[in-house]
mmCIF file with all atom_site columns, C-alpha atoms in Angstrom:
data_model
loop_
_atom_site.group_PDB
_atom_site.id
_atom_site.type_symbol
_atom_site.label_atom_id
_atom_site.label_alt_id
_atom_site.label_comp_id
_atom_site.label_asym_id
_atom_site.label_entity_id
_atom_site.label_seq_id
_atom_site.pdbx_PDB_ins_code
_atom_site.Cartn_x
_atom_site.Cartn_y
_atom_site.Cartn_z
_atom_site.occupancy
_atom_site.B_iso_or_equiv
_atom_site.pdbx_formal_charge
_atom_site.auth_seq_id
_atom_site.auth_comp_id
_atom_site.auth_asym_id
_atom_site.auth_atom_id
_atom_site.pdbx_PDB_model_num
ATOM 1   C CA . MET A 1 1   ? 0.000   0.000  0.000  1.00 62.00 ? 1176 MET A CA 1
ATOM 2   C CA . SER A 1 2   ? 1.473   3.351  -1.021 1.00 68.00 ? 1177 SER A CA 1
ATOM 3   C CA . LYS A 1 3   ? 1.607   6.454  1.119  1.00 61.00 ? 1178 LYS A CA 1
ATOM 4   C CA . LYS A 1 4   ? -1.205  7.926  -0.947 1.00 64.00 ? 1179 LYS A CA 1
ATOM 5   C CA . ASP A 1 5   ? -3.377  4.864  -0.325 1.00 73.00 ? 1180 ASP A CA 1
ATOM 6   C CA . ASN A 1 6   ? -2.594  5.027  3.399  1.00 70.00 ? 1181 ASN A CA 1
ATOM 7   C CA . PHE A 1 7   ? -3.602  8.682  3.501  1.00 67.00 ? 1182 PHE A CA 1
ATOM 8   C CA . SER A 1 8   ? -6.812  8.012  1.585  1.00 71.00 ? 1183 SER A CA 1
ATOM 9   C CA . GLN A 1 9   ? -7.684  5.140  3.912  1.00 75.00 ? 1184 GLN A CA 1
ATOM 10  C CA . ALA A 1 10  ? -7.038  7.339  6.993  1.00 70.00 ? 1185 ALA A CA 1
ATOM 11  C CA . ALA A 1 11  ? -9.112  10.198 5.528  1.00 67.00 ? 1186 ALA A CA 1
ATOM 12  C CA . TYR A 1 12  ? -11.966 7.784  4.833  1.00 72.00 ? 1187 TYR A CA 1
ATOM 13  C CA . GLU A 1 13  ? -11.862 6.311  8.334  1.00 73.00 ? 1188 GLU A CA 1
ATOM 14  C CA . MET A 1 14  ? -11.590 9.655  10.098 1.00 68.00 ? 1189 MET A CA 1
ATOM 15  C CA . PHE A 1 15  ? -13.756 11.935 8.003  1.00 67.00 ? 1190 PHE A CA 1
ATOM 16  C CA . GLY A 1 16  ? -15.690 9.666  5.655  1.00 66.00 ? 1191 GLY A CA 1
ATOM 17  C CA . ILE A 1 17  ? -14.039 11.296 2.648  1.00 67.00 ? 1192 ILE A CA 1
ATOM 18  C CA . GLY A 1 18  ? -12.931 9.106  -0.198 1.00 62.00 ? 1193 GLY A CA 1
ATOM 19  C CA . ARG A 1 19  ? -12.930 5.294  -0.071 1.00 59.00 ? 1194 ARG A CA 1
ATOM 20  C CA . GLY A 1 20  ? -10.589 2.895  1.515  1.00 47.00 ? 1195 GLY A CA 1
ATOM 21  C CA . GLY A 1 21  ? -8.250  0.896  -0.719 1.00 46.00 ? 1196 GLY A CA 1
ATOM 22  C CA . SER A 1 22  ? -5.994  1.860  -3.577 1.00 45.00 ? 1197 SER A CA 1
ATOM 23  C CA . LYS A 1 23  ? -8.693  3.275  -5.823 1.00 46.00 ? 1198 LYS A CA 1
ATOM 24  C CA . THR A 1 24  ? -10.203 6.408  -4.284 1.00 43.00 ? 1199 THR A CA 1
ATOM 25  C CA . ALA A 1 25  ? -13.380 7.860  -5.611 1.00 45.00 ? 1200 ALA A CA 1
ATOM 26  C CA . GLU A 1 26  ? -14.138 10.889 -3.500 1.00 46.00 ? 1201 GLU A CA 1
ATOM 27  C CA . LYS A 1 27  ? -17.698 11.784 -2.662 1.00 48.00 ? 1202 LYS A CA 1
ATOM 28  C CA . PRO A 1 28  ? -18.999 15.073 -3.889 1.00 49.00 ? 1203 PRO A CA 1
ATOM 29  C CA . ALA A 1 29  ? -18.091 17.937 -1.551 1.00 49.00 ? 1204 ALA A CA 1
ATOM 30  C CA . GLU A 1 30  ? -21.712 18.470 -0.516 1.00 49.00 ? 1205 GLU A CA 1
ATOM 31  C CA . SER A 1 31  ? -22.148 14.818 0.424  1.00 47.00 ? 1206 SER A CA 1
ATOM 32  C CA . ALA A 1 32  ? -18.907 14.828 2.397  1.00 47.00 ? 1207 ALA A CA 1
ATOM 33  C CA . ALA A 1 33  ? -20.009 17.933 4.256  1.00 47.00 ? 1208 ALA A CA 1
ATOM 34  C CA . MET A 1 34  ? -23.318 16.268 5.114  1.00 48.00 ? 1209 MET A CA 1
ATOM 35  C CA . ASP A 1 35  ? -21.495 13.246 6.510  1.00 49.00 ? 1210 ASP A CA 1
ATOM 36  C CA . VAL A 1 36  ? -19.359 15.508 8.712  1.00 47.00 ? 1211 VAL A CA 1
ATOM 37  C CA . GLU A 1 37  ? -22.408 17.425 9.970  1.00 48.00 ? 1212 GLU A CA 1
ATOM 38  C CA . GLU A 1 38  ? -24.222 14.194 10.783 1.00 48.00 ? 1213 GLU A CA 1
ATOM 39  C CA . ASP A 1 39  ? -21.160 12.930 12.643 1.00 47.00 ? 1214 ASP A CA 1
ATOM 40  C CA . GLU A 1 40  ? -20.889 16.195 14.587 1.00 49.00 ? 1215 GLU A CA 1
ATOM 41  C CA . MET A 1 41  ? -24.554 16.029 15.528 1.00 50.00 ? 1216 MET A CA 1
ATOM 42  C CA . SER A 1 42  ? -24.183 12.540 16.905 1.00 50.00 ? 1217 SER A CA 1
ATOM 43  C CA . LEU A 1 43  ? -21.194 13.467 19.064 1.00 51.00 ? 1218 LEU A CA 1
ATOM 44  C CA . THR A 1 44  ? -21.865 13.502 22.762 1.00 55.00 ? 1219 THR A CA 1
ATOM 45  C CA . VAL A 1 45  ? -19.594 15.615 24.904 1.00 53.00 ? 1220 VAL A CA 1
ATOM 46  C CA . ALA A 1 46  ? -19.265 14.680 28.526 1.00 55.00 ? 1221 ALA A CA 1
ATOM 47  C CA . PRO A 1 47  ? -19.947 17.791 30.617 1.00 57.00 ? 1222 PRO A CA 1
ATOM 48  C CA . THR A 1 48  ? -17.016 18.979 32.599 1.00 58.00 ? 1223 THR A CA 1
ATOM 49  C CA . VAL A 1 49  ? -17.785 19.118 36.293 1.00 56.00 ? 1224 VAL A CA 1
ATOM 50  C CA . ALA A 1 50  ? -15.915 21.820 38.125 1.00 59.00 ? 1225 ALA A CA 1
ATOM 51  C CA . GLU A 1 51  ? -14.673 20.858 41.505 1.00 67.00 ? 1226 GLU A CA 1
ATOM 52  C CA . VAL A 1 52  ? -16.985 22.509 43.991 1.00 63.00 ? 1227 VAL A CA 1
ATOM 53  C CA . LYS A 1 53  ? -15.515 23.267 47.358 1.00 67.00 ? 1228 LYS A CA 1
ATOM 54  C CA . PRO A 1 54  ? -17.861 23.567 50.302 1.00 67.00 ? 1229 PRO A CA 1
ATOM 55  C CA . LEU A 1 55  ? -18.405 27.123 51.485 1.00 65.00 ? 1230 LEU A CA 1
ATOM 56  C CA . GLU A 1 56  ? -16.356 28.077 54.464 1.00 71.00 ? 1231 GLU A CA 1
ATOM 57  C CA . LYS A 1 57  ? -18.483 29.152 57.380 1.00 69.00 ? 1232 LYS A CA 1
ATOM 58  C CA . VAL A 1 58  ? -18.006 32.863 57.961 1.00 62.00 ? 1233 VAL A CA 1
ATOM 59  C CA . PRO A 1 59  ? -17.974 33.584 61.664 1.00 65.00 ? 1234 PRO A CA 1
ATOM 60  C CA . GLU A 1 60  ? -20.925 35.727 62.610 1.00 70.00 ? 1235 GLU A CA 1
ATOM 61  C CA . LYS A 1 61  ? -20.303 38.965 64.457 1.00 69.00 ? 1236 LYS A CA 1
ATOM 62  C CA . PRO A 1 62  ? -21.950 38.767 67.854 1.00 72.00 ? 1237 PRO A CA 1
ATOM 63  C CA . LYS A 1 63  ? -25.158 40.780 68.094 1.00 82.00 ? 1238 LYS A CA 1
ATOM 64  C CA . THR A 1 64  ? -25.513 44.021 70.052 1.00 86.00 ? 1239 THR A CA 1
ATOM 65  C CA . THR A 1 65  ? -27.228 43.804 73.434 1.00 85.00 ? 1240 THR A CA 1
ATOM 66  C CA . LEU A 1 66  ? -29.648 46.708 73.893 1.00 87.00 ? 1241 LEU A CA 1
ATOM 67  C CA . LEU A 1 67  ? -31.452 47.935 76.996 1.00 86.00 ? 1242 LEU A CA 1
ATOM 68  C CA . ALA A 1 68  ? -33.965 50.581 75.976 1.00 89.00 ? 1243 ALA A CA 1
ATOM 69  C CA . GLU A 1 69  ? -34.868 53.704 77.909 1.00 89.00 ? 1244 GLU A CA 1
ATOM 70  C CA . GLY A 1 70  ? -37.452 52.951 80.583 1.00 89.00 ? 1245 GLY A CA 1
ATOM 71  C CA . SER A 1 71  ? -36.143 49.406 81.098 1.00 89.00 ? 1246 SER A CA 1
ATOM 72  C CA . VAL A 1 72  ? -34.673 48.179 84.380 1.00 89.00 ? 1247 VAL A CA 1
ATOM 73  C CA . PHE A 1 73  ? -32.121 45.365 84.628 1.00 90.00 ? 1248 PHE A CA 1
ATOM 74  C CA . GLU A 1 74  ? -30.658 43.847 87.776 1.00 94.00 ? 1249 GLU A CA 1
ATOM 75  C CA . GLY A 1 75  ? -27.906 41.226 87.585 1.00 93.00 ? 1250 GLY A CA 1
ATOM 76  C CA . THR A 1 76  ? -24.649 40.535 85.749 1.00 95.00 ? 1251 THR A CA 1
ATOM 77  C CA . LEU A 1 77  ? -24.332 40.811 81.985 1.00 93.00 ? 1252 LEU A CA 1
ATOM 78  C CA . HIS A 1 78  ? -21.697 38.745 80.127 1.00 94.00 ? 1253 HIS A CA 1
ATOM 79  C CA . THR A 1 79  ? -21.556 39.150 76.341 1.00 93.00 ? 1254 THR A CA 1
ATOM 80  C CA . LYS A 1 80  ? -19.163 38.768 73.388 1.00 92.00 ? 1255 LYS A CA 1
ATOM 81  C CA . GLY A 1 81  ? -20.911 41.489 71.394 1.00 92.00 ? 1256 GLY A CA 1
ATOM 82  C CA . ASP A 1 82  ? -21.433 45.205 71.803 1.00 95.00 ? 1257 ASP A CA 1
ATOM 83  C CA . VAL A 1 83  ? -23.638 46.713 74.524 1.00 94.00 ? 1258 VAL A CA 1
ATOM 84  C CA . GLU A 1 84  ? -25.821 49.833 74.457 1.00 95.00 ? 1259 GLU A CA 1
ATOM 85  C CA . ILE A 1 85  ? -27.712 50.748 77.610 1.00 94.00 ? 1260 ILE A CA 1
ATOM 86  C CA . ALA A 1 86  ? -30.215 53.576 77.978 1.00 93.00 ? 1261 ALA A CA 1
ATOM 87  C CA . GLY A 1 87  ? -32.253 52.062 80.825 1.00 88.00 ? 1262 GLY A CA 1
ATOM 88  C CA . VAL A 1 88  ? -31.434 51.564 84.489 1.00 90.00 ? 1263 VAL A CA 1
ATOM 89  C CA . PHE A 1 89  ? -28.776 48.897 85.081 1.00 93.00 ? 1264 PHE A CA 1
ATOM 90  C CA . LYS A 1 90  ? -27.892 47.547 88.508 1.00 95.00 ? 1265 LYS A CA 1
ATOM 91  C CA . GLY A 1 91  ? -25.052 45.054 88.291 1.00 95.00 ? 1266 GLY A CA 1
ATOM 92  C CA . ASP A 1 92  ? -21.798 44.380 86.458 1.00 97.00 ? 1267 ASP A CA 1
ATOM 93  C CA . ILE A 1 93  ? -21.260 44.520 82.693 1.00 96.00 ? 1268 ILE A CA 1
ATOM 94  C CA . PHE A 1 94  ? -18.565 42.334 81.117 1.00 96.00 ? 1269 PHE A CA 1
ATOM 95  C CA . SER A 1 95  ? -18.301 42.658 77.325 1.00 95.00 ? 1270 SER A CA 1
ATOM 96  C CA . GLU A 1 96  ? -15.681 41.606 74.796 1.00 94.00 ? 1271 GLU A CA 1
ATOM 97  C CA . GLY A 1 97  ? -17.091 44.246 72.437 1.00 94.00 ? 1272 GLY A CA 1
ATOM 98  C CA . ASN A 1 98  ? -17.783 47.945 72.806 1.00 96.00 ? 1273 ASN A CA 1
ATOM 99  C CA . VAL A 1 99  ? -19.936 49.416 75.586 1.00 96.00 ? 1274 VAL A CA 1
ATOM 100 C CA . LYS A 1 100 ? -21.968 52.608 75.081 1.00 96.00 ? 1275 LYS A CA 1
ATOM 101 C CA . LEU A 1 101 ? -23.854 54.025 78.061 1.00 96.00 ? 1276 LEU A CA 1
ATOM 102 C CA . PHE A 1 102 ? -26.686 56.564 78.168 1.00 95.00 ? 1277 PHE A CA 1
ATOM 103 C CA . ALA A 1 103 ? -27.926 55.676 81.672 1.00 90.00 ? 1278 ALA A CA 1
ATOM 104 C CA . ASN A 1 104 ? -27.047 55.325 85.327 1.00 92.00 ? 1279 ASN A CA 1
ATOM 105 C CA . ILE A 1 105 ? -25.094 52.191 86.184 1.00 94.00 ? 1280 ILE A CA 1
ATOM 106 C CA . GLU A 1 106 ? -24.601 50.781 89.647 1.00 95.00 ? 1281 GLU A CA 1
ATOM 107 C CA . GLY A 1 107 ? -21.789 48.281 89.163 1.00 96.00 ? 1282 GLY A CA 1
ATOM 108 C CA . ASN A 1 108 ? -18.523 47.648 87.356 1.00 97.00 ? 1283 ASN A CA 1
ATOM 109 C CA . VAL A 1 109 ? -18.140 48.054 83.583 1.00 97.00 ? 1284 VAL A CA 1
ATOM 110 C CA . GLN A 1 110 ? -15.623 46.245 81.374 1.00 97.00 ? 1285 GLN A CA 1
ATOM 111 C CA . GLY A 1 111 ? -15.321 46.346 77.569 1.00 97.00 ? 1286 GLY A CA 1
ATOM 112 C CA . GLY A 1 112 ? -13.115 46.822 74.509 1.00 96.00 ? 1287 GLY A CA 1
ATOM 113 C CA . ASN A 1 113 ? -13.977 50.492 74.017 1.00 97.00 ? 1288 ASN A CA 1
ATOM 114 C CA . VAL A 1 114 ? -16.193 52.115 76.646 1.00 97.00 ? 1289 VAL A CA 1
ATOM 115 C CA . GLU A 1 115 ? -18.090 55.357 76.032 1.00 97.00 ? 1290 GLU A CA 1
ATOM 116 C CA . LEU A 1 116 ? -20.174 57.232 78.603 1.00 97.00 ? 1291 LEU A CA 1
ATOM 117 C CA . VAL A 1 117 ? -22.366 59.542 76.555 1.00 96.00 ? 1292 VAL A CA 1
ATOM 118 C CA . THR A 1 118 ? -24.692 60.835 79.287 1.00 94.00 ? 1293 THR A CA 1
ATOM 119 C CA . SER A 1 119 ? -24.104 58.378 82.080 1.00 94.00 ? 1294 SER A CA 1
ATOM 120 C CA . SER A 1 120 ? -23.230 57.949 85.714 1.00 95.00 ? 1295 SER A CA 1
ATOM 121 C CA . VAL A 1 121 ? -21.262 54.880 86.790 1.00 97.00 ? 1296 VAL A CA 1
ATOM 122 C CA . GLN A 1 122 ? -20.904 54.018 90.463 1.00 97.00 ? 1297 GLN A CA 1
ATOM 123 C CA . GLY A 1 123 ? -18.221 51.348 90.157 1.00 97.00 ? 1298 GLY A CA 1
ATOM 124 C CA . ASP A 1 124 ? -14.909 50.563 88.488 1.00 98.00 ? 1299 ASP A CA 1
ATOM 125 C CA . VAL A 1 125 ? -14.478 50.947 84.717 1.00 98.00 ? 1300 VAL A CA 1
ATOM 126 C CA . SER A 1 126 ? -12.041 48.956 82.574 1.00 98.00 ? 1301 SER A CA 1
ATOM 127 C CA . ALA A 1 127 ? -11.446 49.478 78.834 1.00 98.00 ? 1302 ALA A CA 1
ATOM 128 C CA . LYS A 1 128 ? -8.964  47.462 76.755 1.00 97.00 ? 1303 LYS A CA 1
ATOM 129 C CA . GLU A 1 129 ? -8.539  50.265 74.218 1.00 97.00 ? 1304 GLU A CA 1
ATOM 130 C CA . LEU A 1 130 ? -10.300 53.623 74.732 1.00 98.00 ? 1305 LEU A CA 1
ATOM 131 C CA . LEU A 1 131 ? -12.468 55.134 77.461 1.00 98.00 ? 1306 LEU A CA 1
ATOM 132 C CA . LYS A 1 132 ? -14.455 58.240 76.460 1.00 98.00 ? 1307 LYS A CA 1
ATOM 133 C CA . ILE A 1 133 ? -16.291 60.196 79.161 1.00 98.00 ? 1308 ILE A CA 1
ATOM 134 C CA . GLY A 1 134 ? -18.806 62.753 77.885 1.00 97.00 ? 1309 GLY A CA 1
ATOM 135 C CA . PRO A 1 135 ? -19.296 66.225 79.412 1.00 96.00 ? 1310 PRO A CA 1
ATOM 136 C CA . GLN A 1 136 ? -22.434 65.162 81.321 1.00 94.00 ? 1311 GLN A CA 1
ATOM 137 C CA . SER A 1 137 ? -20.994 61.870 82.591 1.00 97.00 ? 1312 SER A CA 1
ATOM 138 C CA . VAL A 1 138 ? -19.559 60.935 85.983 1.00 98.00 ? 1313 VAL A CA 1
ATOM 139 C CA . ILE A 1 139 ? -17.535 57.944 87.190 1.00 98.00 ? 1314 ILE A CA 1
ATOM 140 C CA . GLY A 1 140 ? -17.309 57.200 90.902 1.00 98.00 ? 1315 GLY A CA 1
ATOM 141 C CA . GLY A 1 141 ? -14.717 54.429 90.936 1.00 98.00 ? 1316 GLY A CA 1
ATOM 142 C CA . ASN A 1 142 ? -11.273 53.437 89.740 1.00 98.00 ? 1317 ASN A CA 1
ATOM 143 C CA . ILE A 1 143 ? -10.386 53.317 86.044 1.00 98.00 ? 1318 ILE A CA 1
ATOM 144 C CA . LYS A 1 144 ? -8.015  51.039 84.134 1.00 98.00 ? 1319 LYS A CA 1
ATOM 145 C CA . THR A 1 145 ? -7.609  51.675 80.406 1.00 98.00 ? 1320 THR A CA 1
ATOM 146 C CA . LYS A 1 146 ? -5.150  52.035 77.545 1.00 97.00 ? 1321 LYS A CA 1
ATOM 147 C CA . ASP A 1 147 ? -6.225  55.534 76.409 1.00 98.00 ? 1322 ASP A CA 1
ATOM 148 C CA . MET A 1 148 ? -8.759  57.952 77.908 1.00 98.00 ? 1323 MET A CA 1
ATOM 149 C CA . ILE A 1 149 ? -10.443 61.176 76.826 1.00 98.00 ? 1324 ILE A CA 1
ATOM 150 C CA . CYS A 1 150 ? -12.338 62.789 79.702 1.00 98.00 ? 1325 CYS A CA 1
ATOM 151 C CA . SER A 1 151 ? -14.745 65.685 79.313 1.00 97.00 ? 1326 SER A CA 1
ATOM 152 C CA . GLY A 1 152 ? -16.765 64.763 82.431 1.00 97.00 ? 1327 GLY A CA 1
ATOM 153 C CA . ARG A 1 153 ? -15.959 64.091 86.097 1.00 98.00 ? 1328 ARG A CA 1
ATOM 154 C CA . ILE A 1 154 ? -14.027 61.277 87.773 1.00 98.00 ? 1329 ILE A CA 1
ATOM 155 C CA . VAL A 1 155 ? -13.809 60.554 91.478 1.00 98.00 ? 1330 VAL A CA 1
ATOM 156 C CA . GLY A 1 156 ? -11.275 57.738 91.708 1.00 98.00 ? 1331 GLY A CA 1
ATOM 157 C CA . ASN A 1 157 ? -7.824  56.699 90.567 1.00 98.00 ? 1332 ASN A CA 1
ATOM 158 C CA . VAL A 1 158 ? -6.926  56.379 86.885 1.00 98.00 ? 1333 VAL A CA 1
ATOM 159 C CA . GLU A 1 159 ? -4.347  53.903 85.537 1.00 97.00 ? 1334 GLU A CA 1
ATOM 160 C CA . SER A 1 160 ? -3.556  54.211 81.835 1.00 97.00 ? 1335 SER A CA 1
ATOM 161 C CA . SER A 1 161 ? -0.939  52.426 79.719 1.00 96.00 ? 1336 SER A CA 1
ATOM 162 C CA . GLY A 1 162 ? -1.262  55.055 76.986 1.00 96.00 ? 1337 GLY A CA 1
ATOM 163 C CA . ARG A 1 163 ? -2.489  58.645 76.705 1.00 97.00 ? 1338 ARG A CA 1
ATOM 164 C CA . VAL A 1 164 ? -4.881  60.501 79.017 1.00 97.00 ? 1339 VAL A CA 1
ATOM 165 C CA . THR A 1 165 ? -6.513  63.733 77.865 1.00 97.00 ? 1340 THR A CA 1
ATOM 166 C CA . LEU A 1 166 ? -8.446  65.936 80.291 1.00 97.00 ? 1341 LEU A CA 1
ATOM 167 C CA . THR A 1 167 ? -10.437 68.418 78.199 1.00 97.00 ? 1342 THR A CA 1
ATOM 168 C CA . THR A 1 168 ? -11.759 71.843 79.179 1.00 96.00 ? 1343 THR A CA 1
ATOM 169 C CA . GLY A 1 169 ? -14.455 71.505 81.849 1.00 96.00 ? 1344 GLY A CA 1
ATOM 170 C CA . SER A 1 170 ? -13.363 68.039 83.014 1.00 97.00 ? 1345 SER A CA 1
ATOM 171 C CA . ALA A 1 171 ? -12.498 67.261 86.634 1.00 97.00 ? 1346 ALA A CA 1
ATOM 172 C CA . LEU A 1 172 ? -10.426 64.482 88.201 1.00 98.00 ? 1347 LEU A CA 1
ATOM 173 C CA . THR A 1 173 ? -10.279 63.859 91.928 1.00 98.00 ? 1348 THR A CA 1
ATOM 174 C CA . GLY A 1 174 ? -7.781  61.041 92.420 1.00 97.00 ? 1349 GLY A CA 1
ATOM 175 C CA . ASP A 1 175 ? -4.360  59.821 91.388 1.00 97.00 ? 1350 ASP A CA 1
ATOM 176 C CA . LEU A 1 176 ? -3.423  59.551 87.718 1.00 97.00 ? 1351 LEU A CA 1
ATOM 177 C CA . THR A 1 177 ? -0.805  57.220 86.198 1.00 97.00 ? 1352 THR A CA 1
ATOM 178 C CA . ALA A 1 178 ? -0.184  57.307 82.426 1.00 97.00 ? 1353 ALA A CA 1
ATOM 179 C CA . SER A 1 179 ? 2.606   57.367 79.831 1.00 96.00 ? 1354 SER A CA 1
ATOM 180 C CA . THR A 1 180 ? 1.306   60.629 78.310 1.00 96.00 ? 1355 THR A CA 1
ATOM 181 C CA . ILE A 1 181 ? -0.867  63.241 80.015 1.00 95.00 ? 1356 ILE A CA 1
ATOM 182 C CA . ALA A 1 182 ? -2.541  66.187 78.284 1.00 96.00 ? 1357 ALA A CA 1
ATOM 183 C CA . VAL A 1 183 ? -4.420  68.668 80.471 1.00 95.00 ? 1358 VAL A CA 1
ATOM 184 C CA . MET A 1 184 ? -6.373  71.352 78.611 1.00 96.00 ? 1359 MET A CA 1
ATOM 185 C CA . GLU A 1 185 ? -6.939  74.827 79.996 1.00 95.00 ? 1360 GLU A CA 1
ATOM 186 C CA . GLY A 1 186 ? -9.930  74.845 82.313 1.00 95.00 ? 1361 GLY A CA 1
ATOM 187 C CA . ALA A 1 187 ? -9.572  71.192 83.410 1.00 96.00 ? 1362 ALA A CA 1
ATOM 188 C CA . LEU A 1 188 ? -9.476  70.559 87.160 1.00 96.00 ? 1363 LEU A CA 1
ATOM 189 C CA . MET A 1 189 ? -7.194  67.989 88.773 1.00 94.00 ? 1364 MET A CA 1
ATOM 190 C CA . GLU A 1 190 ? -6.853  67.168 92.452 1.00 96.00 ? 1365 GLU A CA 1
ATOM 191 C CA . GLY A 1 191 ? -4.452  64.371 93.332 1.00 95.00 ? 1366 GLY A CA 1
ATOM 192 C CA . ARG A 1 192 ? -1.046  63.025 92.395 1.00 95.00 ? 1367 ARG A CA 1
ATOM 193 C CA . PHE A 1 193 ? 0.033   62.181 88.891 1.00 91.00 ? 1368 PHE A CA 1
ATOM 194 C CA . LYS A 1 194 ? 2.778   59.897 87.662 1.00 93.00 ? 1369 LYS A CA 1
ATOM 195 C CA . ILE A 1 195 ? 4.191   59.543 84.143 1.00 91.00 ? 1370 ILE A CA 1
ATOM 196 C CA . VAL A 1 196 ? 5.556   56.088 83.318 1.00 90.00 ? 1371 VAL A CA 1
ATOM 197 C CA . LYS A 1 197 ? 7.200   54.552 80.264 1.00 83.00 ? 1372 LYS A CA 1
ATOM 198 C CA . LYS A 1 198 ? 4.984   52.648 77.850 1.00 72.00 ? 1373 LYS A CA 1
#
């Protein structure tokens, strides 16, 4: 079998063009095209299945605990989320999130960031990051925080590992320990202060 015959045989077997053997009588072009179309139509292509990875569970952010104005709560609150209190709270608050207070609290408060907007706290306050005390807020207890901005009144000792700012109109009665202290004109301070290294 010559190379030409081999090629003709291969073309016939693969595409249906021409005839096998040494004598090739090609089909008309239209007929050959029809054979190809029919072959293409009968082809079945296995669908490719993409590898699907299961969705990773996204950790949910803990919800905010709210105590509305007019509400009264007595007891201890432990939470991983944020806390906002506008009602009366008698007891301790321990939060891994942020604590925002608009009410009078009788107890200790601990949180990531603690903000007293218009609040009175009779107890100790601890903030991992920042403690903000609004102009109409009062703390009667000791404070431990990283940074503090006070525009209200404090009766108790303050221990800060960072910066303490006493703004105009603020008042501190107690000892103050911090690495940086800024006292604005018009702030009142009665007690000892100590500046320590960070």
